[in-house]
Amino acid sequence: MAEASQEAKDRSREEDVEMLTAVRNGDATAYRGLVEKYQQRVYSMVYGVLRNREDARDVTQDAFVKAYNHLDSFRLESSFYTWLYRIAMNLAIDVTRKRKRRKTTEFDETIANRDETGDISDMHRADSPSKELERKRLYAAIMDAISKLPEDQQQVILLRELEGLSYREISEIMEIPEGTVMSRLFYARKKLQKLLAHTR
Amino acid sequence: MPGQQLEQLLIRIRDGEAHDGALEQARTLLRADARFPEELRRALDDDDEHEVADSAAALLAVLGADEGFGASLADAIFDEAGLFTGSPGAHADDVANDVIAATHPNERATSVAHAVHAMAGDIDVTHEVLAELEQHMATFPIDAAVRWHAGSVEVATDVLARLGLADELAPVAAAVTQQSGPVDIVTSVLSTLALEDVQIPLAAAIAAEAGEVDLVSAVMRATDASWVSAMLDNELDAQARRLATQQLRGNREALAQMTAFADIGRQLRSGVESEAGDVAYIWPAIAEQIGIANPESVPGWDGEQVAAAVRSQAGSVDVTTAVMGRVLSAQITTSDDVEAIPVPANNPWAPALALAAAAMFAVFVGAPAIFGGGASVPTIGDTPELAFAQSDEIIINDLSYAENASVQVIQAQGENGALIIWVDEETTL
């Protein structure tokens, strides 16, 4: 099973190389394949950081554009998606830092969430104790707790839990040793466990 | 010569073949022989013939003249010192031979033999042997080697680096230092000294001194159980995973922690998947930013060419005039077999007339023009007969191929279904 997974990864990487080679040879439309292949995954990860669909969409677009504009500096023997993730993660972190500087109140520290249009709505309704509401409550509590983590711990927890990336892949994205990935993940989870103890 | 004579006598004494006078003669020669240290010159003074025989063997060994030195020395050491008594599997023969083999087997082991024999009967032989070996292994003394491997910060550093915890040095280094001295260190020491194949109880002696410690478990206990996280992520190697599994069996707290970690991850994934939804179609925006003019273009397919081809076939038509001309001048004939065309209750009569006119237009003009056929374009003033086909359910497909045109294809079901193309008045064909 591990071998099959590795084979799939190898094939995926070969596909990326083909598309990237075509782009470098002048066929810009070949980049579309890469966009469509990774857009959902990048978006989900960025959403985990920003928790706003519009912002996540914008950052996702910006990440792909930036990657395209810097393709000359990308080595084909490297992994495109880890490189792309690094770009996207850094852009998302930039947005969160700007938000903090603006001291925006978009993300209420209390139990709040955004609805489908991206607007904040108070979903803490005592008169609707459905399972869906409970799930949303827990999710909001988790995201609130994650926001309290240091940036480096936020990154590793999102890359691991949302994308299922290995320690090696996370270490490549964040440019830190694998052992540091392991320790940061542990301390991030431990802190989340502590912060969420009262919600369970 | 006295030297050779002494050797001959010692050989006979060793082998039990000496006559009465041989022993006394040997004693005399030995006391005057400068090749031997002072304390050995009276080695034959013992009255016990066995002791004397052993001493003779030892003296011959000192002279390098005893081919059976190993066995004789072993016997001597064993008899005198009771060396390594109680050590599991230890034999004096092995000790003697291995000690000698570990030093300089091709040279006269004068000093070693001297040291061993001199210290026979005392557990300190071990220490003395080590001291002598140290002299012959100046580049890497055993004690220095053990000290280097056991209880040193290097071990802590190596372990921490292996576990990726180099940033958390202080408490872990202290824990590892306290736990220093595992058997693995002994193996490492012997390997460094190229003695790993030597069957000597040095390893047992060092292990007895240093103790046996499960170093990995000790470090794991001292490092906040961060391996719990790695275990959850399946990132431990086989050996570490085995140890971690053992730890989990007896550690409810760690098990509960791992479960909590898994729950948090699952809820996070579920929440993001539900809240984030699918990303919108972002390619057009990206394409615009990277300079692709028409993101929907398909290489080799030029829509403008198709439009030009249709125009060349269809020509230009004043739809309004044509439709009204037909509506106002046509004689409509109906067939008794044909049901009346149903008019939707909520629609006025005019759109229905226009629809009928367009249908006629499409059947007699548009369809042949687009799909081929020999029908000529009727002009205003013609009075063609209209025959409406029976229709019940219809299927409408809306096709938009250009900004200013709207084409509706209406097809009636059934065997007599007609293909109706409704063209918006702004369209030119």
XYZ file of C-alpha atoms in Angstrom:
629
model
C 0.000 0.000 0.000
C 2.886 2.326 0.771
C 4.420 1.374 -2.552
C 1.191 2.192 -4.400
C 1.069 5.555 -2.688
C 4.649 6.266 -3.677
C 3.939 5.236 -7.262
C 1.006 7.621 -7.381
C 3.192 10.396 -6.056
C 5.827 9.646 -8.648
C 3.274 9.742 -11.456
C 1.867 12.978 -10.151
C 5.307 14.505 -10.085
C 5.967 13.379 -13.634
C 2.747 15.041 -14.763
C 3.811 18.254 -13.073
C 7.181 18.164 -14.798
C 5.520 17.702 -18.183
C 3.240 20.663 -17.675
C 5.987 22.841 -16.272
C 8.239 21.990 -19.175
C 5.499 22.958 -21.609
C 5.010 26.263 -19.835
C 8.726 26.983 -19.912
C 8.737 26.198 -23.610
C 6.210 28.952 -24.204
C 2.848 27.253 -23.797
C 1.325 29.331 -21.026
C -2.027 27.559 -21.337
C -0.379 24.406 -20.037
C -0.289 26.096 -16.647
C -4.045 25.617 -16.517
C -3.537 21.945 -15.803
C -1.472 22.724 -12.725
C -4.000 25.260 -11.524
C -6.895 22.855 -11.838
C -4.901 20.070 -10.234
C -3.950 21.934 -7.072
C -6.448 24.772 -6.715
C -8.777 22.981 -4.305
C -6.008 21.723 -2.062
C -4.277 25.079 -1.897
C -7.577 26.810 -1.288
C -8.528 24.472 1.553
C -5.217 24.985 3.266
C -5.334 28.754 2.847
C -8.902 28.781 4.082
C -7.717 27.001 7.186
C -5.424 29.953 7.833
C -7.719 32.794 6.822
C -11.195 31.368 7.479
C -12.704 33.609 4.860
C -13.707 32.314 1.440
C -13.063 35.494 -0.487
C -9.676 36.078 1.072
C -8.773 32.425 0.615
C -9.778 32.591 -3.035
C -7.749 35.726 -3.608
C -4.686 34.325 -1.906
C -5.013 31.104 -3.882
C -5.071 33.049 -7.116
C -2.143 35.172 -6.005
C -0.158 32.082 -5.110
C -0.598 30.573 -8.553
C 0.249 33.849 -10.240
C 3.336 34.294 -8.130
C 4.438 30.745 -8.786
C 3.997 31.312 -12.513
C 6.018 34.510 -12.434
C 8.845 32.762 -10.593
C 8.893 29.527 -12.547
C 12.348 30.323 -13.827
C 13.708 29.936 -10.320
C 11.990 26.612 -9.731
C 14.063 23.463 -10.118
C 12.176 20.752 -11.940
C 13.682 18.021 -9.783
C 11.945 19.552 -6.760
C 8.325 19.056 -5.830
C 6.094 21.694 -7.424
C 3.283 21.416 -4.952
C 5.516 21.788 -1.880
C 6.978 24.869 -3.498
C 3.489 26.120 -4.300
C 2.318 25.432 -0.765
C 5.200 27.437 0.617
C 4.237 30.384 -1.527
C 0.573 30.093 -0.597
C 1.295 29.677 3.082
C 3.549 32.715 3.152
C 0.932 34.819 1.389
C -1.715 33.662 3.824
C 0.502 34.471 6.775
C 1.082 37.933 5.303
C -2.654 38.509 5.195
C -3.090 37.458 8.805
C -0.297 39.786 9.845
C -1.888 42.662 8.012
C -5.152 41.897 9.720
C -3.491 41.999 13.103
C -1.893 45.318 12.281
C -5.258 46.712 11.243
C -6.694 45.264 14.455
C -9.678 44.118 12.497
C -12.625 42.714 14.343
C -13.472 40.298 11.557
C -12.561 37.315 13.671
C -14.338 37.600 16.903
C -12.717 35.753 19.686
C -16.127 34.572 20.817
C -17.954 31.772 19.140
C -18.698 33.236 15.714
C -18.407 32.040 12.185
C -18.932 33.180 8.654
C -21.883 32.070 6.630
C -21.787 31.041 2.997
C -21.517 34.611 1.755
C -18.470 35.229 3.884
C -20.236 37.480 6.325
C -19.898 37.030 10.006
C -22.897 35.590 11.659
C -23.480 34.549 15.182
C -24.132 30.861 15.056
C -24.256 30.356 18.769
C -27.947 29.799 18.951
C -29.226 28.252 22.061
C -32.484 27.423 20.376
C -30.885 25.163 17.620
C -28.923 22.381 19.267
C -28.625 20.236 16.147
C -25.674 18.054 15.364
C -24.668 20.422 12.595
C -24.669 23.282 15.013
C -22.571 21.295 17.433
C -20.110 20.514 14.683
C -19.897 24.165 13.797
C -19.401 25.066 17.400
C -16.522 22.686 17.774
C -15.033 23.831 14.499
C -15.224 27.450 15.545
C -13.624 26.589 18.851
C -10.833 24.712 17.094
C -10.145 27.552 14.678
C -10.202 30.014 17.526
C -7.702 27.888 19.410
C -5.481 27.577 16.338
C -5.450 31.333 16.017
C -3.884 31.481 19.446
C -0.949 29.294 18.392
C 2.343 30.783 17.241
C 2.561 31.112 13.472
C 5.022 28.283 13.041
C 2.805 25.900 14.987
C -0.246 27.002 13.024
C 1.513 26.176 9.809
C 2.587 22.698 10.792
C -0.799 21.767 12.226
C -2.623 22.893 9.086
C -0.182 21.288 6.694
C -0.368 18.033 8.586
C -4.065 17.860 9.428
C -5.582 19.445 6.322
C -3.177 18.256 3.694
C -1.890 15.084 5.307
C 1.654 15.970 4.322
C 4.499 13.899 5.700
C 7.069 15.345 8.057
C 9.559 15.357 5.220
C 7.208 17.311 2.973
C 6.394 19.779 5.728
C 10.082 20.219 6.434
C 10.644 21.057 2.754
C 7.823 23.574 2.732
C 8.828 25.282 5.935
C 12.562 24.713 5.455
C 13.064 23.284 8.914
C 14.416 19.901 10.067
C 12.016 16.998 10.344
C 12.703 16.744 14.042
C 11.553 20.321 14.470
C 8.380 19.469 12.566
C 7.727 16.655 15.000
C 8.272 18.737 18.092
C 6.232 21.690 16.809
C 3.357 19.396 15.921
C 3.428 17.828 19.340
C 3.440 21.140 21.190
C 0.774 22.574 18.896
C -1.511 19.618 19.514
C -0.806 19.688 23.201
C -1.723 23.341 23.411
C -4.875 22.811 21.354
C -5.843 19.979 23.638
C -5.508 22.267 26.594
C -7.390 25.157 24.963
C -10.221 22.905 23.865
C -10.589 21.034 27.112
C -13.441 23.250 28.245
C -15.409 22.805 25.016
C -15.770 19.022 25.320
C 76.312 -21.242 27.956
C 74.465 -20.539 31.181
C 71.449 -19.060 29.416
C 70.862 -22.032 27.193
C 71.602 -24.383 30.024
C 68.978 -22.732 32.192
C 66.449 -23.018 29.433
C 67.115 -26.697 29.044
C 66.728 -27.258 32.750
C 63.512 -25.226 32.900
C 62.064 -27.304 30.112
C 62.774 -30.526 31.970
C 61.362 -29.109 35.178
C 58.251 -27.948 33.381
C 57.724 -31.346 31.841
C 58.373 -33.200 35.063
C 61.497 -34.816 33.705
C 64.095 -33.144 35.808
C 66.413 -35.215 37.968
C 67.106 -34.219 41.532
C 70.066 -32.109 40.828
C 68.427 -30.304 37.896
C 66.156 -28.230 40.068
C 68.974 -27.038 42.309
C 71.123 -26.250 39.340
C 68.325 -24.300 37.762
C 67.787 -22.365 40.953
C 71.425 -21.394 41.017
C 71.480 -20.305 37.398
C 68.226 -18.406 37.796
C 69.429 -16.377 40.730
C 72.342 -15.148 38.643
C 70.455 -14.597 35.399
C 70.136 -10.876 34.666
C 67.468 -11.457 32.073
C 64.929 -11.854 34.818
C 63.708 -9.171 37.174
C 64.761 -9.527 40.759
C 61.437 -10.820 42.001
C 61.438 -13.671 39.538
C 64.890 -14.980 40.328
C 63.574 -16.952 43.268
C 60.523 -18.312 41.451
C 61.903 -21.850 41.653
C 62.428 -21.805 45.362
C 59.073 -23.449 46.044
C 59.116 -27.028 47.268
C 55.916 -28.140 45.589
C 56.817 -29.796 42.343
C 53.661 -28.598 40.621
C 54.315 -25.049 41.620
C 57.839 -25.392 40.456
C 56.704 -26.761 37.107
C 54.366 -23.855 36.625
C 57.043 -21.412 37.558
C 59.383 -23.002 35.089
C 56.779 -22.560 32.377
C 56.343 -18.950 33.288
C 60.050 -18.366 33.293
C 60.329 -19.941 29.885
C 57.531 -17.686 28.705
C 59.396 -14.672 29.938
C 62.310 -15.855 27.908
C 59.993 -16.442 24.971
C 61.114 -19.994 24.839
C 57.914 -21.808 25.779
C 55.778 -22.893 22.889
C 53.033 -23.936 25.194
C 53.062 -20.673 27.027
C 49.414 -19.951 26.574
C 48.122 -23.054 28.296
C 50.801 -22.940 30.937
C 50.203 -19.309 31.679
C 46.499 -19.882 31.816
C 46.997 -22.634 34.294
C 49.308 -20.438 36.288
C 46.952 -17.540 36.313
C 44.000 -19.682 37.124
C 45.791 -21.437 39.934
C 47.288 -18.309 41.376
C 44.569 -15.753 40.907
C 41.296 -17.588 40.562
C 40.751 -14.947 37.954
C 37.252 -14.124 36.771
C 35.835 -16.783 39.002
C 32.086 -16.699 38.751
C 32.014 -14.840 35.459
C 29.543 -16.630 33.264
C 31.314 -18.534 30.588
C 34.708 -17.191 31.547
C 37.707 -19.431 31.280
C 41.189 -18.551 32.317
C 42.544 -20.149 29.164
C 40.462 -17.840 27.037
C 41.461 -14.895 29.133
C 45.134 -15.591 28.847
C 45.091 -16.349 25.161
C 42.827 -13.458 24.325
C 44.775 -10.989 26.368
C 47.905 -12.023 24.587
C 46.224 -12.040 21.192
C 44.850 -8.587 21.868
C 48.248 -7.134 22.481
C 51.184 -8.010 20.285
C 51.075 -11.718 19.531
C 54.064 -11.608 17.289
C 56.279 -10.045 19.869
C 57.425 -11.258 23.216
C 54.649 -10.294 25.581
C 57.197 -9.738 28.236
C 55.606 -6.905 30.077
C 52.100 -8.294 29.844
C 53.080 -11.710 31.012
C 55.103 -10.104 33.742
C 52.200 -7.967 34.804
C 49.691 -10.774 34.753
C 51.932 -13.146 36.591
C 52.942 -10.548 39.089
C 49.336 -9.715 39.903
C 47.991 -13.265 39.893
C 45.517 -13.998 42.614
C 43.931 -10.569 42.725
C 40.808 -9.292 41.025
C 42.912 -6.234 40.345
C 44.390 -8.256 37.523
C 41.628 -6.861 35.459
C 42.728 -3.380 36.259
C 46.348 -4.209 35.681
C 45.632 -5.891 32.399
C 43.713 -2.867 31.303
C 46.549 -0.653 32.426
C 49.024 -2.733 30.460
C 46.793 -2.755 27.419
C 46.534 0.956 27.691
C 50.287 1.203 27.393
C 50.233 -0.759 24.191
C 47.294 1.139 22.798
C 48.404 4.631 23.325
C 46.180 5.999 20.649
C 42.944 5.022 22.338
C 43.007 3.902 25.948
C 40.092 1.825 27.042
C 39.293 3.939 30.033
C 39.313 7.054 27.898
C 37.119 5.297 25.358
C 34.597 4.251 27.976
C 34.656 7.676 29.528
C 34.057 9.229 26.121
C 31.061 7.101 25.331
C 29.494 6.708 28.721
C 27.778 9.495 30.565
C 28.929 12.221 28.247
C 27.070 15.029 26.654
C 27.911 13.609 23.218
C 25.516 10.783 23.840
C 22.822 13.229 24.801
C 23.526 15.317 21.738
C 23.456 12.322 19.434
C 20.216 11.053 20.858
C 18.609 14.464 20.774
C 19.684 14.984 17.191
C 18.277 11.614 16.249
C 14.939 12.476 17.840
C 14.999 15.986 16.427
C 14.904 17.617 19.809
C 18.105 19.609 19.653
C 16.249 22.714 20.789
C 15.248 21.189 24.080
C 18.687 20.374 25.379
C 18.760 21.135 29.041
C 16.388 18.673 30.727
C 16.946 15.924 28.216
C 20.705 16.192 28.327
C 20.539 15.841 32.070
C 18.299 12.801 31.788
C 20.527 11.097 29.241
C 23.650 11.863 31.202
C 22.150 10.222 34.226
C 21.270 7.206 32.198
C 24.646 6.772 30.590
C 26.381 3.445 30.300
C 24.274 1.118 28.218
C 25.567 -2.065 26.805
C 25.586 -0.449 23.408
C 28.345 1.778 24.622
C 30.427 -1.236 25.509
C 29.945 -2.626 22.039
C 30.958 0.698 20.639
C 34.094 0.769 22.782
C 35.134 -2.714 21.805
C 34.461 -1.973 18.191
C 36.604 1.123 18.388
C 39.413 -0.929 19.842
C 38.923 -3.612 17.211
C 38.193 -6.079 19.961
C 34.638 -6.944 19.027
C 35.577 -10.436 17.981
C 37.725 -11.059 20.994
C 36.102 -13.370 23.480
C 37.179 -11.645 26.598
C 34.996 -10.726 29.539
C 35.967 -7.087 29.297
C 32.475 -6.372 28.005
C 30.988 -8.140 30.993
C 33.319 -6.242 33.288
C 32.403 -2.876 31.806
C 28.725 -3.719 31.749
C 28.954 -4.748 35.380
C 30.465 -1.383 36.140
C 28.204 0.738 33.954
C 25.004 -1.163 34.257
C 22.449 -1.817 31.557
C 20.031 0.901 30.620
C 17.345 1.055 27.989
C 18.563 4.395 26.796
C 15.828 5.060 24.280
C 13.074 4.429 26.769
C 14.834 6.580 29.290
C 15.076 9.446 26.845
C 11.473 8.975 25.768
C 10.316 9.219 29.354
C 12.336 12.353 29.822
C 11.128 14.150 26.661
C 7.459 14.989 27.251
C 6.191 12.066 25.177
C 6.493 13.967 21.891
C 6.743 10.572 20.264
C 2.980 10.290 20.853
C 2.426 12.830 18.099
C 4.825 11.089 15.753
C 3.202 7.743 16.509
C -0.184 9.167 15.519
C 1.294 10.423 12.257
C 3.010 7.092 11.562
C 6.350 8.845 11.385
C 8.341 6.581 13.717
C 10.742 4.021 12.354
C 10.142 0.359 13.128
C 12.238 0.216 16.264
C 10.870 3.425 17.727
C 7.343 2.308 16.903
C 7.883 -0.921 18.833
C 9.123 0.992 21.825
C 6.290 3.472 21.562
C 3.748 0.663 21.408
C 5.208 -0.792 24.579
C 4.995 2.593 26.223
C 1.372 3.004 25.208
C 0.372 -0.313 26.676
C 1.175 0.837 30.150
C 0.564 4.547 29.801
C -3.095 5.531 29.829
C -2.264 9.191 29.816
C -0.301 8.904 26.593
C -3.072 6.862 25.019
C -5.668 9.440 25.983
C -3.472 12.166 24.623
C -3.080 10.418 21.288
C -6.841 9.960 21.076
C -7.396 13.647 21.797
C -4.895 14.604 19.084
C -6.717 12.409 16.574
C -10.090 13.939 17.504
C -8.798 17.453 17.047
C -7.417 16.645 13.623
C -10.604 14.948 12.494
C -12.822 17.825 13.594
C -10.510 20.349 12.000
C -10.583 18.552 8.645
C -14.328 18.086 8.777
C -14.909 21.699 9.676
C -12.672 23.183 7.024
C -14.074 20.890 4.363
C -17.585 21.923 5.251
C -16.942 25.621 5.727
C -14.535 26.251 2.904
C -16.552 24.542 0.196
C -15.275 24.257 -3.343
C -13.029 26.904 -4.716
C -14.557 28.876 -7.520
C -13.278 28.579 -11.040
C -10.166 30.682 -10.681
C -8.385 29.906 -13.910
C -9.802 32.844 -15.889
C -8.596 35.329 -13.291
C -5.178 33.734 -13.176
C -4.973 33.563 -16.944
C -5.724 37.251 -17.181
C -2.975 38.092 -14.717
C -0.355 35.980 -16.452
C -1.186 37.408 -19.864
C -3.372 34.817 -21.532
C -5.971 36.785 -23.559
C -8.595 34.137 -24.085
C -8.488 31.559 -21.323
C -11.210 29.479 -22.964
C -9.458 29.182 -26.260
C -8.810 25.732 -27.541
C -5.770 25.336 -29.759
C -6.832 24.648 -33.349
C -10.428 25.721 -32.812
C -11.272 29.223 -33.982
C -14.887 30.152 -33.272
C -14.681 33.101 -35.636
C -14.019 30.749 -38.535
C -17.172 28.806 -37.762
C -19.225 31.988 -37.575
C -17.842 33.122 -40.919
C -18.718 29.777 -42.469
C -22.300 29.975 -41.217
C -22.649 33.524 -42.453
C -21.441 32.607 -45.878
C -24.029 29.877 -46.104
C -26.964 31.648 -44.502
C -26.548 35.155 -45.761
C -28.287 38.117 -44.188
C -31.993 38.025 -43.376
C -34.338 40.712 -42.224
C -36.030 38.500 -39.720
C -38.676 40.918 -38.630
C -39.880 41.701 -42.145
C -39.839 38.092 -43.145
C -41.767 36.970 -40.134
C -44.397 39.668 -40.350
C -44.826 39.089 -44.014
C -45.640 35.524 -43.474
C -47.904 36.178 -40.575
C -49.990 38.751 -42.427
C -50.171 37.187 -45.875
C -50.059 33.478 -45.369
C -53.123 31.321 -45.795
C -53.107 28.959 -42.958
C -54.548 25.587 -43.675
C -55.212 23.098 -41.058
C -55.662 19.428 -41.185
C -58.463 17.743 -39.393
C -55.984 15.197 -38.151
C -53.903 17.764 -36.476
C -54.701 18.925 -33.008
C -54.798 22.597 -32.271
C -51.523 23.997 -31.133
C -51.864 24.499 -27.416
C -51.472 28.085 -26.281
C -50.160 28.540 -22.779
C -52.810 30.110 -20.639
C -50.483 32.721 -19.237
C -49.110 33.904 -22.566
C -50.737 36.394 -24.903
C -51.609 35.474 -28.460
C -48.927 37.525 -30.171
C -45.885 35.575 -28.986
C -47.576 32.404 -30.052
C -48.128 33.763 -33.550
C -44.544 34.895 -33.686
C -43.416 31.500 -32.553
C -45.433 29.839 -35.257
C -44.060 32.217 -37.818
C -40.551 31.570 -36.668
C -41.155 27.878 -36.841
C -42.299 28.238 -40.409
C -39.311 30.407 -41.130
C -36.973 27.861 -39.627
C -38.500 24.963 -41.460
C -38.595 26.603 -44.854
C -35.598 28.914 -44.616
C -33.342 28.567 -41.642
C -33.065 24.814 -41.425
C -32.259 24.247 -45.078
C -29.863 27.191 -45.034
C -27.950 25.878 -42.061
C -28.292 22.174 -42.545
C -28.397 22.110 -46.321
C -31.270 21.658 -48.743
C -32.652 23.207 -51.847
C -35.446 25.382 -50.523
C -35.326 28.916 -51.834
C -35.835 31.928 -49.653
C -39.454 33.012 -49.838
C -40.169 36.671 -50.293
C -42.843 38.875 -48.872
C -46.006 38.370 -50.733
C -45.754 34.648 -51.133
C -48.702 32.804 -49.726
C -47.402 29.419 -48.747
C -49.636 27.065 -47.055
C -48.765 26.376 -43.467
C -49.149 22.931 -42.130
C -48.611 22.600 -38.471
C -47.410 19.346 -37.171
C -48.890 17.769 -34.135
C -46.988 18.565 -30.998
C -47.313 17.729 -27.392
C -44.235 17.841 -25.238
C -41.269 19.838 -26.388
C -37.656 19.969 -25.422
C -35.959 23.296 -25.446
C -32.208 23.755 -25.493
C -30.804 27.187 -25.125
C -27.605 27.794 -27.067
C -25.588 30.973 -26.803
C -22.589 31.213 -29.022
C -22.010 34.934 -29.304
C -22.675 38.017 -27.296
C -25.440 39.470 -29.418
C -27.229 36.360 -30.526
C -29.578 33.949 -28.907
C -30.503 30.739 -30.623
C -33.134 28.434 -29.268
C -33.534 24.954 -30.653
C -36.988 23.593 -30.147
C -37.702 20.044 -31.068
C -41.035 18.314 -30.766
C -41.029 14.800 -29.543
C -42.555 12.072 -31.551
C -42.004 10.718 -35.009
C -43.255 13.862 -36.694
C -41.339 16.182 -34.455
C -40.002 19.264 -36.194
C -36.722 20.966 -35.537
C -37.423 24.568 -34.721
C -34.700 27.138 -34.428
C -35.717 30.346 -32.723
C -33.361 33.133 -33.559
C -33.260 36.398 -31.694
C -33.992 39.431 -33.843
C -30.618 40.937 -33.168
C -28.904 38.047 -34.825
C -27.607 38.192 -38.327
C -26.901 35.026 -40.223
